[in-house]
Coordinates of C-alpha atoms and ligand atoms in Angstrom, one line a residue:
M1 CA 22.0 -22.2 -1.5
K2 CA 25.4 -23.7 -2.0
I3 CA 26.7 -23.5 -5.5
W4 CA 30.1 -23.6 -7.3
W5 CA 30.4 -20.0 -8.3
K6 CA 30.0 -18.9 -4.8
E7 CA 33.0 -21.1 -3.8
S8 CA 35.2 -19.9 -6.7
V9 CA 37.9 -17.3 -7.0
I10 CA 37.9 -15.4 -10.4
Y11 CA 40.9 -14.0 -12.2
Q12 CA 40.4 -11.3 -14.7
V13 CA 42.6 -11.2 -17.8
Y14 CA 42.8 -8.0 -19.9
P15 CA 44.1 -9.8 -23.0
K16 CA 45.7 -6.8 -24.7
S17 CA 48.1 -6.4 -21.7
F18 CA 48.5 -10.0 -20.4
C19 CA 51.0 -11.9 -22.5
D20 CA 52.2 -11.4 -26.1
S21 CA 53.2 -14.7 -27.8
N22 CA 54.2 -13.4 -31.3
G23 CA 56.1 -10.2 -30.6
D24 CA 53.6 -7.7 -32.1
G25 CA 53.4 -5.9 -28.8
I26 CA 49.8 -7.0 -28.1
G27 CA 48.8 -9.7 -25.7
D28 CA 47.0 -12.7 -27.3
I29 CA 45.3 -16.0 -26.8
Q30 CA 48.4 -18.1 -27.2
G31 CA 49.9 -15.8 -24.5
I32 CA 47.1 -16.6 -22.2
I33 CA 47.5 -20.3 -22.9
S34 CA 51.2 -20.1 -22.0
K35 CA 50.2 -18.7 -18.6
L36 CA 47.5 -21.2 -17.6
D37 CA 49.9 -23.1 -15.4
Y38 CA 50.8 -19.9 -13.6
L39 CA 47.1 -19.3 -12.9
K40 CA 46.6 -23.0 -11.9
D41 CA 49.4 -22.6 -9.4
L42 CA 47.9 -19.4 -8.1
G43 CA 44.8 -21.5 -7.5
I44 CA 42.1 -19.6 -9.2
D45 CA 39.0 -21.4 -10.5
I46 CA 37.6 -19.2 -13.2
I47 CA 39.1 -16.7 -15.7
W48 CA 37.0 -13.8 -16.9
I49 CA 38.6 -12.5 -20.1
S50 CA 37.8 -9.0 -21.3
P51 CA 36.6 -8.9 -24.9
L52 CA 38.5 -11.0 -27.4
Y53 CA 36.1 -10.3 -30.3
E54 CA 36.7 -8.5 -33.5
S55 CA 36.8 -4.8 -32.8
P56 CA 38.3 -1.5 -34.2
N57 CA 39.5 -1.0 -30.6
V58 CA 38.3 2.5 -29.9
D59 CA 37.6 1.3 -26.4
N60 CA 40.0 -1.7 -26.4
G61 CA 37.4 -4.3 -27.5
Y62 CA 34.4 -3.0 -25.7
D63 CA 33.4 -1.8 -29.1
I64 CA 32.6 -5.0 -30.9
S65 CA 32.2 -5.3 -34.7
H66 CA 31.6 -9.0 -34.8
Y67 CA 30.3 -11.0 -31.8
Q68 CA 31.2 -14.4 -33.2
A69 CA 34.7 -13.7 -34.5
I70 CA 38.0 -13.4 -32.6
S71 CA 40.0 -10.3 -33.1
K72 CA 43.0 -10.8 -35.4
D73 CA 45.2 -9.2 -32.7
Y74 CA 44.4 -12.0 -30.4
G75 CA 44.5 -15.0 -32.7
T76 CA 41.9 -17.2 -34.3
M77 CA 38.8 -19.2 -33.3
E78 CA 41.0 -22.3 -33.3
D79 CA 43.3 -20.5 -30.7
F80 CA 40.2 -19.8 -28.6
D81 CA 39.0 -23.4 -28.8
Q82 CA 42.4 -24.5 -27.7
L83 CA 42.3 -22.1 -24.8
L84 CA 39.0 -23.4 -23.7
K85 CA 40.2 -27.0 -23.9
E86 CA 43.5 -26.3 -22.1
A87 CA 41.7 -24.4 -19.4
H88 CA 39.1 -27.1 -18.9
S89 CA 41.8 -29.7 -18.7
R90 CA 43.2 -27.8 -15.7
N91 CA 39.8 -27.5 -14.2
I92 CA 39.7 -23.8 -14.9
K93 CA 36.5 -22.3 -16.2
I94 CA 36.3 -19.5 -18.8
V95 CA 33.9 -16.6 -18.6
M96 CA 33.5 -14.3 -21.5
D97 CA 32.6 -10.6 -21.6
L98 CA 29.2 -9.9 -23.1
V99 CA 28.9 -6.3 -24.4
V100 CA 25.4 -5.9 -25.6
N101 CA 24.4 -2.4 -24.5
H102 CA 26.1 -1.2 -27.6
T103 CA 28.2 -2.4 -30.6
S104 CA 31.0 -0.8 -32.6
D105 CA 29.9 1.6 -35.3
Q106 CA 31.7 -0.8 -37.6
H107 CA 29.4 -3.7 -36.7
Q108 CA 27.4 -4.8 -39.8
W109 CA 24.2 -4.0 -38.1
F110 CA 25.1 -0.4 -37.6
I111 CA 26.7 0.0 -41.1
E112 CA 23.3 -1.0 -42.4
S113 CA 21.3 0.9 -39.9
R114 CA 22.8 4.3 -40.7
K115 CA 22.2 3.9 -44.5
S116 CA 18.5 4.8 -44.6
K117 CA 15.4 5.2 -42.5
D118 CA 13.8 2.2 -44.0
N119 CA 16.8 -0.1 -43.8
P120 CA 15.8 -3.4 -42.1
Y121 CA 18.4 -2.8 -39.4
R122 CA 17.3 0.8 -38.7
D123 CA 15.5 -0.1 -35.5
Y124 CA 18.5 -2.1 -34.2
Y125 CA 19.8 1.2 -32.8
I126 CA 18.2 4.3 -31.2
W127 CA 17.7 7.1 -33.7
K128 CA 16.0 10.4 -33.0
E129 CA 15.3 13.7 -34.7
G130 CA 17.2 16.7 -33.6
K131 CA 15.5 19.5 -31.7
D132 CA 15.9 23.1 -33.1
G133 CA 19.1 22.1 -35.0
K134 CA 20.6 20.5 -31.8
E135 CA 20.7 17.1 -30.1
P136 CA 17.4 15.4 -29.3
N137 CA 18.0 16.1 -25.6
N138 CA 20.7 17.1 -23.1
W139 CA 21.9 13.7 -22.1
A140 CA 25.7 13.4 -21.5
S141 CA 27.9 10.5 -22.7
I142 CA 29.7 8.7 -19.9
F143 CA 32.9 9.5 -22.0
S144 CA 32.0 13.3 -21.9
G145 CA 30.1 15.5 -24.3
S146 CA 26.7 14.8 -25.8
A147 CA 25.3 11.2 -25.8
W148 CA 24.0 11.9 -29.3
Q149 CA 25.9 11.8 -32.6
Y150 CA 24.5 13.5 -35.7
D151 CA 24.5 11.3 -38.8
E152 CA 24.4 13.1 -42.2
A153 CA 23.0 10.2 -44.3
T154 CA 19.6 10.5 -42.7
N155 CA 19.8 13.8 -40.9
M156 CA 19.1 12.2 -37.6
Y157 CA 21.0 11.5 -34.3
Y158 CA 21.9 8.1 -32.7
L159 CA 22.4 7.5 -29.0
H160 CA 25.7 6.5 -27.6
L161 CA 26.1 6.3 -23.8
Y162 CA 29.8 5.7 -24.3
S163 CA 32.0 6.9 -27.2
S164 CA 30.3 8.0 -30.5
K165 CA 31.8 4.9 -32.0
Q166 CA 29.7 2.7 -29.6
P167 CA 26.1 3.2 -30.7
D168 CA 23.5 1.8 -28.2
L169 CA 21.5 -1.1 -29.3
N170 CA 17.7 -0.8 -29.2
W171 CA 16.5 -3.5 -26.8
E172 CA 12.9 -2.5 -27.3
N173 CA 13.3 -4.3 -30.6
E174 CA 12.5 -8.0 -30.2
T175 CA 14.6 -9.0 -33.2
V176 CA 17.7 -7.4 -31.5
R177 CA 17.0 -9.4 -28.4
Q178 CA 16.7 -12.7 -30.4
E179 CA 19.9 -12.0 -32.3
I180 CA 21.7 -11.5 -29.0
Y181 CA 20.2 -14.6 -27.4
H182 CA 21.2 -16.6 -30.4
M183 CA 24.8 -15.4 -30.2
M184 CA 24.9 -16.2 -26.5
K185 CA 23.7 -19.7 -27.2
W186 CA 26.4 -20.1 -29.8
W187 CA 29.1 -19.3 -27.3
L188 CA 27.6 -21.4 -24.5
D189 CA 27.3 -24.4 -26.9
K190 CA 31.0 -24.1 -27.5
G191 CA 31.4 -24.8 -23.8
I192 CA 32.2 -21.5 -22.1
D193 CA 31.2 -21.2 -18.5
G194 CA 29.4 -17.9 -18.3
F195 CA 29.3 -14.2 -19.0
R196 CA 30.4 -11.0 -17.4
M197 CA 27.8 -8.6 -18.7
D198 CA 29.1 -5.2 -19.5
V199 CA 26.9 -2.3 -18.3
I200 CA 24.0 -4.6 -18.4
N201 CA 21.7 -2.4 -16.3
K202 CA 21.6 0.2 -19.1
I203 CA 19.9 -1.9 -21.8
S204 CA 16.4 -0.6 -21.0
K205 CA 15.9 3.1 -21.4
V206 CA 12.9 5.3 -20.4
Q207 CA 11.3 5.8 -23.7
T208 CA 10.3 9.4 -23.4
Y209 CA 13.9 10.6 -24.1
E210 CA 13.2 13.9 -22.3
D211 CA 15.7 16.6 -21.2
I212 CA 17.1 16.3 -17.7
L213 CA 15.9 19.3 -15.7
P214 CA 16.9 21.5 -14.0
A215 CA 20.1 21.5 -16.1
S216 CA 23.1 22.8 -14.3
S217 CA 25.4 22.2 -17.3
K218 CA 25.1 21.8 -21.0
Y219 CA 24.9 18.0 -20.9
M220 CA 23.6 16.1 -17.9
K221 CA 24.2 12.5 -16.7
P222 CA 21.2 10.5 -17.9
S223 CA 21.4 7.6 -15.5
R224 CA 17.8 8.1 -14.1
Y225 CA 16.6 7.4 -17.6
T226 CA 19.1 4.8 -18.6
S227 CA 20.1 2.8 -15.5
N228 CA 17.8 0.0 -14.2
G229 CA 15.2 1.1 -16.7
P230 CA 11.5 0.1 -16.9
R231 CA 12.0 -3.2 -18.7
I232 CA 15.4 -4.3 -17.4
H233 CA 14.1 -7.2 -15.2
E234 CA 11.8 -8.3 -18.0
F235 CA 14.7 -8.4 -20.4
L236 CA 17.0 -10.3 -18.0
K237 CA 14.3 -12.8 -17.1
E238 CA 13.7 -13.4 -20.8
M239 CA 17.4 -13.9 -21.4
N240 CA 17.6 -16.2 -18.5
H241 CA 14.6 -18.3 -19.5
Q242 CA 15.5 -18.5 -23.2
V243 CA 19.3 -18.9 -22.8
L244 CA 21.1 -19.1 -19.4
S245 CA 18.8 -21.5 -17.6
H246 CA 19.6 -24.2 -20.1
Y247 CA 23.3 -24.3 -19.1
D248 CA 25.2 -24.7 -15.8
V249 CA 27.0 -21.3 -16.0
M250 CA 27.6 -18.2 -13.9
T251 CA 26.8 -14.6 -14.8
V252 CA 28.0 -11.4 -13.3
G253 CA 26.3 -8.2 -14.3
E254 CA 28.1 -4.8 -14.3
I255 CA 25.5 -2.7 -12.5
T256 CA 26.8 0.8 -12.3
A257 CA 24.3 2.2 -9.9
C258 CA 21.6 0.4 -7.9
S259 CA 20.1 0.0 -4.5
I260 CA 20.2 -3.1 -2.3
A261 CA 16.6 -3.8 -3.2
Q262 CA 17.4 -3.6 -6.9
A263 CA 20.5 -5.8 -6.4
K264 CA 18.3 -8.4 -4.8
Q265 CA 16.0 -8.3 -7.9
Y266 CA 19.1 -8.8 -10.1
T267 CA 20.7 -11.6 -8.1
G268 CA 18.0 -13.0 -5.8
E269 CA 17.8 -16.8 -5.8
N270 CA 14.2 -16.9 -7.1
E271 CA 14.6 -14.1 -9.6
D272 CA 16.1 -16.0 -12.5
E273 CA 18.3 -13.1 -13.6
L274 CA 22.0 -13.0 -12.7
S275 CA 24.3 -15.0 -10.4
M276 CA 26.0 -11.9 -8.9
L277 CA 26.7 -8.3 -9.6
F278 CA 29.5 -5.8 -9.7
Q279 CA 28.3 -2.6 -8.1
F280 CA 30.7 0.3 -7.6
E281 CA 29.7 2.3 -4.5
H282 CA 32.9 1.4 -2.6
M283 CA 34.9 2.6 -5.6
D284 CA 33.2 6.0 -5.4
V285 CA 34.2 6.9 -1.8
D286 CA 37.2 8.9 -2.8
L287 CA 35.8 10.8 -5.8
G288 CA 35.7 14.6 -5.6
K289 CA 34.0 17.4 -7.4
Y290 CA 34.9 16.2 -10.9
G291 CA 34.7 12.6 -10.0
K292 CA 37.7 10.4 -10.5
W293 CA 39.8 13.2 -11.9
T294 CA 39.8 15.1 -8.6
P295 CA 40.0 12.4 -5.9
I296 CA 39.8 13.1 -2.2
P297 CA 41.7 11.2 0.5
L298 CA 40.2 7.9 1.6
D299 CA 37.8 8.1 4.6
L300 CA 38.0 4.5 5.9
V301 CA 34.8 4.9 7.9
K302 CA 32.9 5.7 4.7
L303 CA 34.5 2.7 3.0
K304 CA 33.6 0.3 5.8
T305 CA 30.1 1.6 6.1
N306 CA 29.6 1.0 2.4
L307 CA 31.1 -2.4 2.3
T308 CA 29.0 -3.3 5.3
K309 CA 25.9 -2.0 3.7
W310 CA 26.4 -4.5 0.9
Q311 CA 27.5 -7.4 3.1
E312 CA 24.4 -7.0 5.2
G313 CA 22.1 -6.1 2.3
L314 CA 22.8 -9.3 0.4
A315 CA 23.5 -11.5 3.5
D316 CA 20.5 -13.8 2.9
D317 CA 19.6 -13.3 -0.7
G318 CA 21.5 -12.2 -3.7
W319 CA 25.3 -12.4 -4.1
N320 CA 28.2 -9.9 -4.0
S321 CA 31.3 -9.8 -6.2
L322 CA 34.4 -8.7 -4.2
F323 CA 36.9 -6.5 -6.0
W324 CA 39.3 -3.6 -5.6
D325 CA 40.8 -3.7 -9.1
N326 CA 39.7 -4.2 -12.7
H327 CA 40.5 -2.8 -16.1
D328 CA 38.6 0.4 -15.3
Q329 CA 40.1 1.1 -11.9
P330 CA 43.5 2.3 -10.8
R331 CA 45.8 -0.1 -8.9
V332 CA 44.4 -0.5 -5.4
V333 CA 47.8 -0.6 -3.7
S334 CA 48.5 2.9 -5.1
R335 CA 45.0 4.0 -4.2
F336 CA 44.2 2.7 -0.7
G337 CA 47.6 1.3 0.2
Q338 CA 51.1 2.6 0.0
T339 CA 53.8 2.1 -2.7
Q340 CA 56.9 2.9 -0.8
E341 CA 58.0 1.4 2.5
Y342 CA 54.7 -0.4 3.1
W343 CA 54.1 -1.6 -0.4
K344 CA 54.2 -5.3 0.4
D345 CA 52.4 -5.1 3.7
S346 CA 49.7 -2.8 2.3
A347 CA 49.1 -5.0 -0.7
K348 CA 48.7 -8.0 1.6
M349 CA 46.5 -6.1 3.9
L350 CA 44.1 -5.0 1.2
A351 CA 43.9 -8.5 -0.1
T352 CA 43.0 -9.7 3.4
A353 CA 40.4 -7.1 3.9
L354 CA 38.7 -8.1 0.7
H355 CA 39.1 -11.9 0.5
F356 CA 37.5 -12.6 3.9
L357 CA 34.3 -10.8 3.0
K358 CA 31.3 -12.7 1.8
G359 CA 31.0 -12.9 -1.9
T360 CA 33.0 -14.1 -4.9
P361 CA 36.5 -12.5 -5.0
Y362 CA 38.0 -11.2 -8.3
I363 CA 41.7 -10.8 -8.8
Y364 CA 42.7 -8.5 -11.6
Q365 CA 45.9 -9.4 -13.5
G366 CA 48.9 -8.1 -11.6
E367 CA 47.0 -7.4 -8.4
E368 CA 48.4 -10.7 -7.0
L369 CA 51.9 -9.1 -7.5
G370 CA 51.0 -5.7 -6.0
M371 CA 51.4 -4.0 -9.3
T372 CA 51.1 -0.2 -8.9
N373 CA 49.9 2.8 -10.9
Y374 CA 52.0 4.1 -13.7
H375 CA 53.5 7.6 -13.7
F376 CA 52.1 9.4 -16.8
E377 CA 54.3 12.4 -17.7
S378 CA 52.0 13.7 -20.4
L379 CA 48.9 12.9 -22.4
E380 CA 51.2 11.1 -24.9
D381 CA 51.7 8.3 -22.4
C382 CA 48.0 7.7 -22.3
K383 CA 45.9 5.4 -24.4
D384 CA 42.3 5.5 -23.1
V385 CA 39.5 7.2 -25.0
E386 CA 38.0 8.2 -21.6
V387 CA 41.1 10.2 -20.7
F388 CA 41.2 12.1 -24.0
N389 CA 37.5 13.0 -23.9
A390 CA 37.6 14.0 -20.3
Y391 CA 40.7 16.2 -20.9
K392 CA 38.9 17.9 -23.8
D393 CA 35.8 18.5 -21.7
L394 CA 37.3 19.6 -18.4
V395 CA 40.6 21.3 -19.5
E396 CA 39.9 22.6 -23.0
E397 CA 36.2 23.3 -23.2
R398 CA 34.9 24.0 -19.8
Q399 CA 38.3 25.0 -18.4
V400 CA 37.4 23.9 -14.9
L401 CA 40.7 22.0 -14.4
T402 CA 44.2 23.1 -15.3
H403 CA 46.5 20.8 -17.2
E404 CA 48.4 20.0 -14.0
E405 CA 45.3 19.2 -12.1
M406 CA 44.1 16.9 -14.8
M407 CA 47.4 15.1 -15.0
K408 CA 47.3 14.6 -11.3
G409 CA 43.8 13.1 -11.7
I410 CA 45.0 10.9 -14.6
N411 CA 47.9 9.6 -12.6
A412 CA 45.6 8.8 -9.6
N413 CA 42.7 7.3 -11.3
S414 CA 42.8 6.8 -15.1
R415 CA 42.0 3.4 -16.4
D416 CA 45.3 3.3 -18.1
N417 CA 46.9 2.5 -14.8
A418 CA 45.3 -0.9 -14.9
R419 CA 46.3 -1.5 -18.5
T420 CA 50.1 -1.3 -18.5
P421 CA 51.5 -4.7 -19.4
M422 CA 51.6 -7.6 -17.0
Q423 CA 55.0 -7.8 -15.2
W424 CA 56.2 -11.4 -15.7
D425 CA 60.0 -11.1 -15.1
D426 CA 62.9 -8.6 -15.1
S427 CA 63.9 -9.1 -18.7
T428 CA 63.2 -6.4 -21.3
N429 CA 59.5 -5.2 -21.3
A430 CA 58.9 -7.3 -18.2
G431 CA 58.7 -10.5 -20.3
F432 CA 55.4 -9.3 -21.7
T433 CA 56.6 -9.1 -25.3
Q434 CA 59.6 -9.6 -27.5
G435 CA 58.5 -6.6 -29.5
T436 CA 57.4 -3.1 -28.7
P437 CA 54.6 -3.1 -26.2
W438 CA 51.4 -1.3 -27.3
M439 CA 51.5 0.5 -24.0
K440 CA 54.6 1.3 -21.9
V441 CA 55.6 -1.1 -19.2
N442 CA 55.8 0.2 -15.7
P443 CA 59.5 0.8 -15.1
N444 CA 59.2 -0.8 -11.6
Y445 CA 59.1 -4.2 -13.2
H446 CA 62.7 -4.9 -12.1
K447 CA 61.4 -5.0 -8.6
I448 CA 57.8 -6.1 -9.1
N449 CA 57.4 -9.2 -11.3
A450 CA 55.9 -12.6 -11.2
K451 CA 59.2 -14.5 -11.5
Q452 CA 60.7 -12.9 -8.5
Q453 CA 57.6 -13.4 -6.4
I454 CA 57.2 -17.1 -7.3
N455 CA 60.7 -17.6 -5.9
D456 CA 60.0 -15.7 -2.7
S457 CA 57.9 -17.5 -0.2
T458 CA 57.0 -14.2 1.6
S459 CA 55.7 -12.5 -1.6
I460 CA 52.4 -11.0 -2.3
Y461 CA 51.8 -13.7 -4.9
H462 CA 52.2 -16.5 -2.3
Y463 CA 49.9 -14.6 0.1
Y464 CA 47.2 -14.6 -2.5
Q465 CA 47.8 -18.2 -3.1
K466 CA 47.2 -18.9 0.5
L467 CA 44.1 -16.7 0.6
I468 CA 42.7 -18.8 -2.2
Q469 CA 43.6 -22.1 -0.5
L470 CA 41.9 -21.0 2.7
R471 CA 38.7 -20.1 0.9
H472 CA 38.7 -23.5 -0.8
Q473 CA 39.2 -25.3 2.5
M474 CA 36.9 -23.3 4.8
P475 CA 33.2 -23.0 4.1
I476 CA 33.0 -20.2 6.7
I477 CA 34.9 -17.9 4.3
V478 CA 32.3 -18.5 1.6
Y479 CA 29.1 -18.8 3.6
G480 CA 29.8 -17.3 7.1
K481 CA 27.8 -14.4 8.5
Y482 CA 29.6 -11.0 8.4
E483 CA 29.6 -8.6 11.3
L484 CA 31.4 -5.3 11.5
L485 CA 33.3 -4.3 14.7
E486 CA 34.9 -1.0 15.6
K487 CA 32.6 0.8 13.2
D488 CA 33.9 4.3 13.9
H489 CA 37.6 3.4 14.0
P490 CA 39.4 5.7 11.6
D491 CA 42.2 3.3 10.6
L492 CA 41.2 -0.3 11.5
F493 CA 38.7 -2.4 9.5
V494 CA 37.7 -5.2 11.8
Y495 CA 35.0 -7.8 11.2
T496 CA 34.0 -11.3 12.1
R497 CA 32.6 -14.2 10.2
E498 CA 30.5 -16.9 11.8
Y499 CA 29.4 -20.3 10.5
Q500 CA 28.2 -23.5 12.1
G501 CA 29.8 -22.8 15.5
E502 CA 33.1 -21.5 14.0
K503 CA 34.2 -17.9 14.2
L504 CA 36.9 -15.8 12.4
L505 CA 38.2 -12.4 13.4
V506 CA 39.7 -10.2 10.6
I507 CA 41.8 -7.2 11.6
T508 CA 43.2 -4.9 8.9
N509 CA 45.1 -1.6 9.4
F510 CA 44.6 0.9 6.6
S511 CA 47.3 3.3 8.1
T512 CA 50.8 3.7 9.3
H513 CA 49.6 4.1 12.9
E514 CA 50.2 1.3 15.3
Y515 CA 47.7 0.0 17.8
D516 CA 47.3 -2.5 20.6
Y517 CA 44.2 -4.5 20.1
D518 CA 42.4 -6.6 22.7
L519 CA 41.3 -9.9 21.2
H520 CA 38.7 -10.6 23.9
D521 CA 37.3 -14.1 23.2
F522 CA 39.8 -14.7 20.4
S523 CA 42.7 -14.5 22.8
D524 CA 43.5 -18.2 22.6
G525 CA 42.7 -18.5 18.9
K526 CA 44.9 -19.5 16.1
L527 CA 46.5 -17.2 13.5
L528 CA 45.2 -18.3 10.1
I529 CA 47.0 -15.8 7.9
S530 CA 48.9 -12.5 8.5
N531 CA 51.5 -10.2 7.0
D532 CA 53.1 -10.1 10.5
D533 CA 54.9 -12.5 12.7
I534 CA 53.1 -12.5 16.1
K535 CA 52.0 -14.7 18.9
I536 CA 48.4 -14.7 19.8
N537 CA 47.9 -13.1 23.2
K538 CA 45.1 -11.3 25.0
V539 CA 46.4 -8.0 23.4
I540 CA 48.2 -8.0 20.1
H541 CA 50.3 -5.2 18.6
I542 CA 49.0 -4.1 15.2
K543 CA 51.7 -2.9 12.9
P544 CA 51.4 -0.3 10.1
Y545 CA 49.2 -1.9 7.4
G546 CA 49.1 -5.0 9.5
A547 CA 46.5 -7.8 8.6
Y548 CA 45.5 -10.6 11.0
V549 CA 43.0 -13.3 10.7
I550 CA 42.3 -15.3 13.8
K551 CA 40.2 -18.4 14.2
K552 CA 38.5 -18.9 17.5
S553 CA 39.4 -22.1 19.2
Ligands
GLC1 C1 32.2 -1.1 -19.0 C2 33.6 -1.6 -19.3 C3 34.5 -0.5 -19.8 C4 33.9 0.1 -21.1 C5 32.4 0.4 -20.9 C6 31.8 0.6 -22.2 O1 32.2 -0.1 -18.0 O2 34.1 -2.2 -18.1 O3 35.8 -0.8 -20.0 O4 34.6 1.2 -21.5 O5 31.7 -0.6 -20.2 O6 31.7 -0.7 -22.9
CA2 CA1 50.5 -10.7 -30.0

């Protein structure tokens, strides 16, 4: 089925770090408004904005204390309404983050819920008795330690899959679901164009709340009891029928672990659940023994195999989101590319490899400039609750990593890498703020910034602009069939797309090695886009981090 959200390119704004309009060091809504023309020129269709709601900011807004209020840091509801209007007047849609697996512990519902066992809001959250003076079970929080927090007032524990200040909502409770649907309708009636649904596959839990056995450590990841749970599809269908189906909107679910079959259930055309999903398998290929904190070198064959599994798996039903970066991932050019000599080429190469796949591409703020990871000297440079909890767990308590090893992991993969301020120009603080930024700006902003790249026709920014234009012009890029070539090649990621008699060949080099590549039946084709300057011949020379897209004539 052809539909607008398949033909769109989405840009993610992390508001805290995007643009500060009033000098308090924190990005805000007026800042976003001031950059709408920049985004329009880039060519994107939709902006997904990470949470703008009222929040104590334990997890930068993913802990919401009021779903229908704008955080004072970001502005007012009038500012938001203006943003929506200004975006729509430029033909840009706005997608909001929907964080309903949990709230903040400062949400009114939770403040009530924790007061007493018979409070009307008690069952809005998941409360359990302790076992032998300990937590109700051995589930681990995704942010380290136990997933249960003891609460003195009632001598019971509440569940928090993330930080202890993010209590999980009880979706078994019909009243909770109705409250959420009501809130969603309120936003949709304002005219927003959809939701990105935070960890949405975790809202239905297996109700037995049993220990995970055998236990190889004190706390065990509970995902088999908390991901894609028994009532997940029932809840999403209910949400769709009661809310989403009444509006022409798109949804993307953050689905942290699922099979192809499950992905089809979430996003299949006749399922009435979600438009598309974010799954993370391709982001897991370089994780080591302690996950992201001990990365291993990229194995390109593994990455290609995984991307191909998802391309083929959802070829005829369901829909993929395409992304390298977001606010939870390090910068891709630092991760799978190169930040020295081949910085520019590798950033363009990575963009090419991703944007010619089938699915809806996402660009995370600064990715279009090739923004890189930050260099964190010490923990004081870090801001993210995940870093502090993991450090405490791995270095201080379990002592499985040294301080140096952990700092290496933080530099490679911490979420803070994505959250340094956007680099607009080469003035103080990269033009992000007139004040003191809430988080340090990457010192490389003198070299890497939007102003410079807008003025340079060979820049990464202009390359992204062209990728977006091509997607808008050529249905083959949206709807064409994908096929992997050279599946065992250690350095080259090569694939074709095919649609209504047209054919594209995409060649990307993930290494500094050079190759001669025989184009076979693309030998008299046309070069659509490349980071190299070549003539199409029977055999072309592939440069380090080269990217070539050839249209068959
Ligand atoms: C999602 C968000 C992440 C947040 C977590 C808890 O994974 O992307 O930033 O910390 O959910 O809400
Ligand atoms: Ca501000």
